[in-house]
Amino acid sequence: MSARGVLYVHSAPAALCPHVEWAVAGVVGVPVKLDWEAQPAAPGNHRAELNWQGAPGTSGAIASALNGWQRLRFEVTEEATPGCDGVRYSYTPTLGIFTAVTSASGEVLVPEARLRNAMERAAAQEADLAEELDRLTGRVWDEELEPFRYAGDGAPVRWLHAAG
């Protein structure tokens, strides 16, 4: 079975660009060469996109390989496959990593247990329900990444098929 997804590197300093390629190549098992473009939302940084195809879970492996790299902003998506939900990983240096299950249209799906926990915390006045729902849906990550997403409109896209 094969999964498909996209790696969006929203911003990376020039010195990190080859390291991103090496990290992704280490996950997918084939050489990776991204088409880096200037990132207007962060002068001195670059952006790139890569459509990938590989085993289910590849998005998590890519996110793990890039997680924690300061001064890097990225998102990795993976479409649903039989027996596996779709997923999105978002990372910013200030917020860290966010992971969400996604629908076929890319919307964040919040599991029932997490919703119940948020409601219980709000009922016990341990948290504000609106803030909890914003956290569960990744709102602050979306707000931080949105200027970088818009800056990438019209960028070229490449396809990569993982080895094995």
PDB file of C-alpha atoms in Angstrom:
ATOM      1  CA  MET A   1       0.000   0.000   0.000  1.00  0.00           C
ATOM      2  CA  SER A   2       1.226   3.480  -0.819  1.00  0.00           C
ATOM      3  CA  ALA A   3       0.468   6.857   0.738  1.00  0.00           C
ATOM      4  CA  ARG A   4       0.787  10.307  -0.792  1.00  0.00           C
ATOM      5  CA  GLY A   5       1.423  13.672   0.738  1.00  0.00           C
ATOM      6  CA  VAL A   6       3.169  16.998   0.528  1.00  0.00           C
ATOM      7  CA  LEU A   7       6.082  18.526   2.395  1.00  0.00           C
ATOM      8  CA  TYR A   8       5.821  22.311   2.582  1.00  0.00           C
ATOM      9  CA  VAL A   9       9.004  23.938   3.820  1.00  0.00           C
ATOM     10  CA  HIS A  10       7.624  27.403   4.479  1.00  0.00           C
ATOM     11  CA  SER A  11      10.889  29.002   5.563  1.00  0.00           C
ATOM     12  CA  ALA A  12      14.459  27.815   5.935  1.00  0.00           C
ATOM     13  CA  PRO A  13      17.695  29.800   6.090  1.00  0.00           C
ATOM     14  CA  ALA A  14      19.965  29.045   3.122  1.00  0.00           C
ATOM     15  CA  ALA A  15      22.398  27.139   5.343  1.00  0.00           C
ATOM     16  CA  LEU A  16      19.639  24.680   6.368  1.00  0.00           C
ATOM     17  CA  CYS A  17      18.357  23.943   2.858  1.00  0.00           C
ATOM     18  CA  PRO A  18      20.800  21.110   2.037  1.00  0.00           C
ATOM     19  CA  HIS A  19      20.265  19.627   5.508  1.00  0.00           C
ATOM     20  CA  VAL A  20      16.503  19.516   4.905  1.00  0.00           C
ATOM     21  CA  GLU A  21      17.121  17.661   1.630  1.00  0.00           C
ATOM     22  CA  TRP A  22      19.450  15.173   3.354  1.00  0.00           C
ATOM     23  CA  ALA A  23      16.992  14.587   6.202  1.00  0.00           C
ATOM     24  CA  VAL A  24      14.094  13.914   3.814  1.00  0.00           C
ATOM     25  CA  ALA A  25      16.295  11.691   1.626  1.00  0.00           C
ATOM     26  CA  GLY A  26      17.163   9.677   4.733  1.00  0.00           C
ATOM     27  CA  VAL A  27      13.459   9.033   5.310  1.00  0.00           C
ATOM     28  CA  VAL A  28      12.342   8.265   1.756  1.00  0.00           C
ATOM     29  CA  GLY A  29      15.466   6.385   0.702  1.00  0.00           C
ATOM     30  CA  VAL A  30      16.138   8.286  -2.520  1.00  0.00           C
ATOM     31  CA  PRO A  31      18.102  11.483  -3.224  1.00  0.00           C
ATOM     32  CA  VAL A  32      16.055  14.655  -2.758  1.00  0.00           C
ATOM     33  CA  LYS A  33      16.717  17.933  -4.549  1.00  0.00           C
ATOM     34  CA  LEU A  34      14.194  20.669  -3.789  1.00  0.00           C
ATOM     35  CA  ASP A  35      13.569  23.750  -5.924  1.00  0.00           C
ATOM     36  CA  TRP A  36      14.259  26.459  -3.347  1.00  0.00           C
ATOM     37  CA  GLU A  37      12.758  29.894  -3.861  1.00  0.00           C
ATOM     38  CA  ALA A  38      13.063  33.097  -1.868  1.00  0.00           C
ATOM     39  CA  GLN A  39      10.456  33.381   0.889  1.00  0.00           C
ATOM     40  CA  PRO A  40       9.036  36.922   0.706  1.00  0.00           C
ATOM     41  CA  ALA A  41       7.447  36.576   4.159  1.00  0.00           C
ATOM     42  CA  ALA A  42      10.900  36.056   5.722  1.00  0.00           C
ATOM     43  CA  PRO A  43      13.682  37.824   3.832  1.00  0.00           C
ATOM     44  CA  GLY A  44      16.855  35.753   3.691  1.00  0.00           C
ATOM     45  CA  ASN A  45      14.867  32.502   3.953  1.00  0.00           C
ATOM     46  CA  HIS A  46      13.777  30.038   1.294  1.00  0.00           C
ATOM     47  CA  ARG A  47      10.735  27.879   0.670  1.00  0.00           C
ATOM     48  CA  ALA A  48      10.083  24.647  -1.233  1.00  0.00           C
ATOM     49  CA  GLU A  49       7.376  22.043  -1.797  1.00  0.00           C
ATOM     50  CA  LEU A  50       7.682  18.344  -2.441  1.00  0.00           C
ATOM     51  CA  ASN A  51       4.910  15.930  -3.337  1.00  0.00           C
ATOM     52  CA  TRP A  52       5.898  12.507  -2.073  1.00  0.00           C
ATOM     53  CA  GLN A  53       4.635   8.945  -2.334  1.00  0.00           C
ATOM     54  CA  GLY A  54       5.709   6.214   0.056  1.00  0.00           C
ATOM     55  CA  ALA A  55       4.624   3.879   2.828  1.00  0.00           C
ATOM     56  CA  PRO A  56       1.878   4.987   5.211  1.00  0.00           C
ATOM     57  CA  GLY A  57       3.516   6.879   8.056  1.00  0.00           C
ATOM     58  CA  THR A  58       6.085   8.602   5.847  1.00  0.00           C
ATOM     59  CA  SER A  59       4.710  12.005   6.866  1.00  0.00           C
ATOM     60  CA  GLY A  60       5.410  11.250  10.526  1.00  0.00           C
ATOM     61  CA  ALA A  61       8.934  10.116   9.725  1.00  0.00           C
ATOM     62  CA  ILE A  62       9.595  13.306   7.752  1.00  0.00           C
ATOM     63  CA  ALA A  63       8.150  15.463  10.546  1.00  0.00           C
ATOM     64  CA  SER A  64      10.302  13.613  13.106  1.00  0.00           C
ATOM     65  CA  ALA A  65      13.414  14.145  10.993  1.00  0.00           C
ATOM     66  CA  LEU A  66      12.771  17.906  10.839  1.00  0.00           C
ATOM     67  CA  ASN A  67      11.188  18.428  14.276  1.00  0.00           C
ATOM     68  CA  GLY A  68      13.038  20.815  16.542  1.00  0.00           C
ATOM     69  CA  TRP A  69      15.126  22.537  13.873  1.00  0.00           C
ATOM     70  CA  GLN A  70      15.102  26.132  15.007  1.00  0.00           C
ATOM     71  CA  ARG A  71      14.497  28.726  12.287  1.00  0.00           C
ATOM     72  CA  LEU A  72      12.613  26.180  10.139  1.00  0.00           C
ATOM     73  CA  ARG A  73       8.874  26.303   9.463  1.00  0.00           C
ATOM     74  CA  PHE A  74       7.201  23.369   7.741  1.00  0.00           C
ATOM     75  CA  GLU A  75       4.091  21.293   7.257  1.00  0.00           C
ATOM     76  CA  VAL A  76       3.820  17.684   6.138  1.00  0.00           C
ATOM     77  CA  THR A  77       0.543  16.164   5.014  1.00  0.00           C
ATOM     78  CA  GLU A  78      -0.438  12.585   4.280  1.00  0.00           C
ATOM     79  CA  GLU A  79      -3.653  11.565   2.574  1.00  0.00           C
ATOM     80  CA  ALA A  80      -5.781   8.834   4.115  1.00  0.00           C
ATOM     81  CA  THR A  81      -5.214   5.282   2.915  1.00  0.00           C
ATOM     82  CA  PRO A  82      -7.268   2.164   3.663  1.00  0.00           C
ATOM     83  CA  GLY A  83      -6.914   1.607   7.405  1.00  0.00           C
ATOM     84  CA  CYS A  84      -5.031   4.888   8.024  1.00  0.00           C
ATOM     85  CA  ASP A  85      -6.403   8.368   8.637  1.00  0.00           C
ATOM     86  CA  GLY A  86      -5.049  11.414   6.895  1.00  0.00           C
ATOM     87  CA  VAL A  87      -2.644  13.489   8.974  1.00  0.00           C
ATOM     88  CA  ARG A  88      -1.015  16.897   9.056  1.00  0.00           C
ATOM     89  CA  TYR A  89       2.081  17.967  10.974  1.00  0.00           C
ATOM     90  CA  SER A  90       2.833  21.674  11.404  1.00  0.00           C
ATOM     91  CA  TYR A  91       6.018  23.071  12.955  1.00  0.00           C
ATOM     92  CA  THR A  92       7.178  26.550  13.922  1.00  0.00           C
ATOM     93  CA  PRO A  93      10.189  27.445  16.067  1.00  0.00           C
ATOM     94  CA  THR A  94       8.046  29.287  18.603  1.00  0.00           C
ATOM     95  CA  LEU A  95       5.225  26.729  18.906  1.00  0.00           C
ATOM     96  CA  GLY A  96       6.916  23.414  18.187  1.00  0.00           C
ATOM     97  CA  ILE A  97       5.028  20.573  16.527  1.00  0.00           C
ATOM     98  CA  PHE A  98       1.276  20.170  16.027  1.00  0.00           C
ATOM     99  CA  THR A  99      -0.248  16.915  14.794  1.00  0.00           C
ATOM    100  CA  ALA A 100      -3.811  16.405  13.615  1.00  0.00           C
ATOM    101  CA  VAL A 101      -5.946  13.779  11.965  1.00  0.00           C
ATOM    102  CA  THR A 102      -7.427  15.226   8.768  1.00  0.00           C
ATOM    103  CA  SER A 103     -10.478  14.631   6.593  1.00  0.00           C
ATOM    104  CA  ALA A 104     -10.382  14.013   2.853  1.00  0.00           C
ATOM    105  CA  SER A 105     -10.757  17.772   2.340  1.00  0.00           C
ATOM    106  CA  GLY A 106      -7.885  18.573   4.718  1.00  0.00           C
ATOM    107  CA  GLU A 107      -9.966  19.717   7.688  1.00  0.00           C
ATOM    108  CA  VAL A 108      -8.690  18.900  11.176  1.00  0.00           C
ATOM    109  CA  LEU A 109     -10.697  16.166  12.904  1.00  0.00           C
ATOM    110  CA  VAL A 110     -10.642  16.135  16.702  1.00  0.00           C
ATOM    111  CA  PRO A 111     -11.102  12.710  18.329  1.00  0.00           C
ATOM    112  CA  GLU A 112     -14.060  12.302  20.677  1.00  0.00           C
ATOM    113  CA  ALA A 113     -11.901  11.613  23.744  1.00  0.00           C
ATOM    114  CA  ARG A 114     -10.001  14.877  23.244  1.00  0.00           C
ATOM    115  CA  LEU A 115     -13.261  16.816  22.888  1.00  0.00           C
ATOM    116  CA  ARG A 116     -14.661  15.237  26.043  1.00  0.00           C
ATOM    117  CA  ASN A 117     -11.472  16.096  27.928  1.00  0.00           C
ATOM    118  CA  ALA A 118     -11.667  19.720  26.763  1.00  0.00           C
ATOM    119  CA  MET A 119     -15.308  19.936  27.892  1.00  0.00           C
ATOM    120  CA  GLU A 120     -14.468  18.406  31.285  1.00  0.00           C
ATOM    121  CA  ARG A 121     -11.566  20.819  31.799  1.00  0.00           C
ATOM    122  CA  ALA A 122     -13.815  23.735  30.902  1.00  0.00           C
ATOM    123  CA  ALA A 123     -16.597  22.515  33.222  1.00  0.00           C
ATOM    124  CA  ALA A 124     -14.061  22.260  36.066  1.00  0.00           C
ATOM    125  CA  GLN A 125     -12.894  25.793  35.160  1.00  0.00           C
ATOM    126  CA  GLU A 126      -9.383  24.486  34.482  1.00  0.00           C
ATOM    127  CA  ALA A 127      -9.493  25.855  30.941  1.00  0.00           C
ATOM    128  CA  ASP A 128     -11.527  28.041  28.613  1.00  0.00           C
ATOM    129  CA  LEU A 129     -13.435  25.855  26.145  1.00  0.00           C
ATOM    130  CA  ALA A 130     -12.826  28.175  23.174  1.00  0.00           C
ATOM    131  CA  GLU A 131      -9.080  28.207  23.887  1.00  0.00           C
ATOM    132  CA  GLU A 132      -9.035  24.425  24.247  1.00  0.00           C
ATOM    133  CA  LEU A 133     -10.824  23.989  20.917  1.00  0.00           C
ATOM    134  CA  ASP A 134      -8.411  26.405  19.259  1.00  0.00           C
ATOM    135  CA  ARG A 135      -5.515  24.338  20.620  1.00  0.00           C
ATOM    136  CA  LEU A 136      -7.070  21.064  19.450  1.00  0.00           C
ATOM    137  CA  THR A 137      -7.597  22.418  15.939  1.00  0.00           C
ATOM    138  CA  GLY A 138      -4.138  24.007  15.679  1.00  0.00           C
ATOM    139  CA  ARG A 139      -5.421  27.558  15.274  1.00  0.00           C
ATOM    140  CA  VAL A 140      -2.257  29.276  16.531  1.00  0.00           C
ATOM    141  CA  TRP A 141      -0.098  27.200  14.159  1.00  0.00           C
ATOM    142  CA  ASP A 142      -2.363  28.168  11.268  1.00  0.00           C
ATOM    143  CA  GLU A 143      -2.193  31.833  12.241  1.00  0.00           C
ATOM    144  CA  GLU A 144       1.611  31.769  12.420  1.00  0.00           C
ATOM    145  CA  LEU A 145       2.045  29.847   9.161  1.00  0.00           C
ATOM    146  CA  GLU A 146      -0.583  31.652   7.075  1.00  0.00           C
ATOM    147  CA  PRO A 147       1.685  34.496   5.860  1.00  0.00           C
ATOM    148  CA  PHE A 148       4.236  31.886   4.745  1.00  0.00           C
ATOM    149  CA  ARG A 149       1.566  29.839   2.937  1.00  0.00           C
ATOM    150  CA  TYR A 150       0.350  32.829   0.937  1.00  0.00           C
ATOM    151  CA  ALA A 151       3.892  33.702  -0.041  1.00  0.00           C
ATOM    152  CA  GLY A 152       4.115  30.261  -1.676  1.00  0.00           C
ATOM    153  CA  ASP A 153       1.109  30.582  -3.997  1.00  0.00           C
ATOM    154  CA  GLY A 154       2.093  29.664  -7.536  1.00  0.00           C
ATOM    155  CA  ALA A 155       5.352  27.961  -6.543  1.00  0.00           C
ATOM    156  CA  PRO A 156       6.503  24.979  -8.618  1.00  0.00           C
ATOM    157  CA  VAL A 157       5.736  21.529  -7.242  1.00  0.00           C
ATOM    158  CA  ARG A 158       7.797  18.328  -7.674  1.00  0.00           C
ATOM    159  CA  TRP A 159       6.820  14.685  -7.187  1.00  0.00           C
ATOM    160  CA  LEU A 160       9.032  12.183  -5.385  1.00  0.00           C
ATOM    161  CA  HIS A 161       8.431   8.439  -5.155  1.00  0.00           C
ATOM    162  CA  ALA A 162      10.112   6.693  -2.232  1.00  0.00           C
ATOM    163  CA  ALA A 163      12.301   3.674  -2.873  1.00  0.00           C
ATOM    164  CA  GLY A 164      11.225   0.217  -1.771  1.00  0.00           C
TER     165      GLY A 164
END
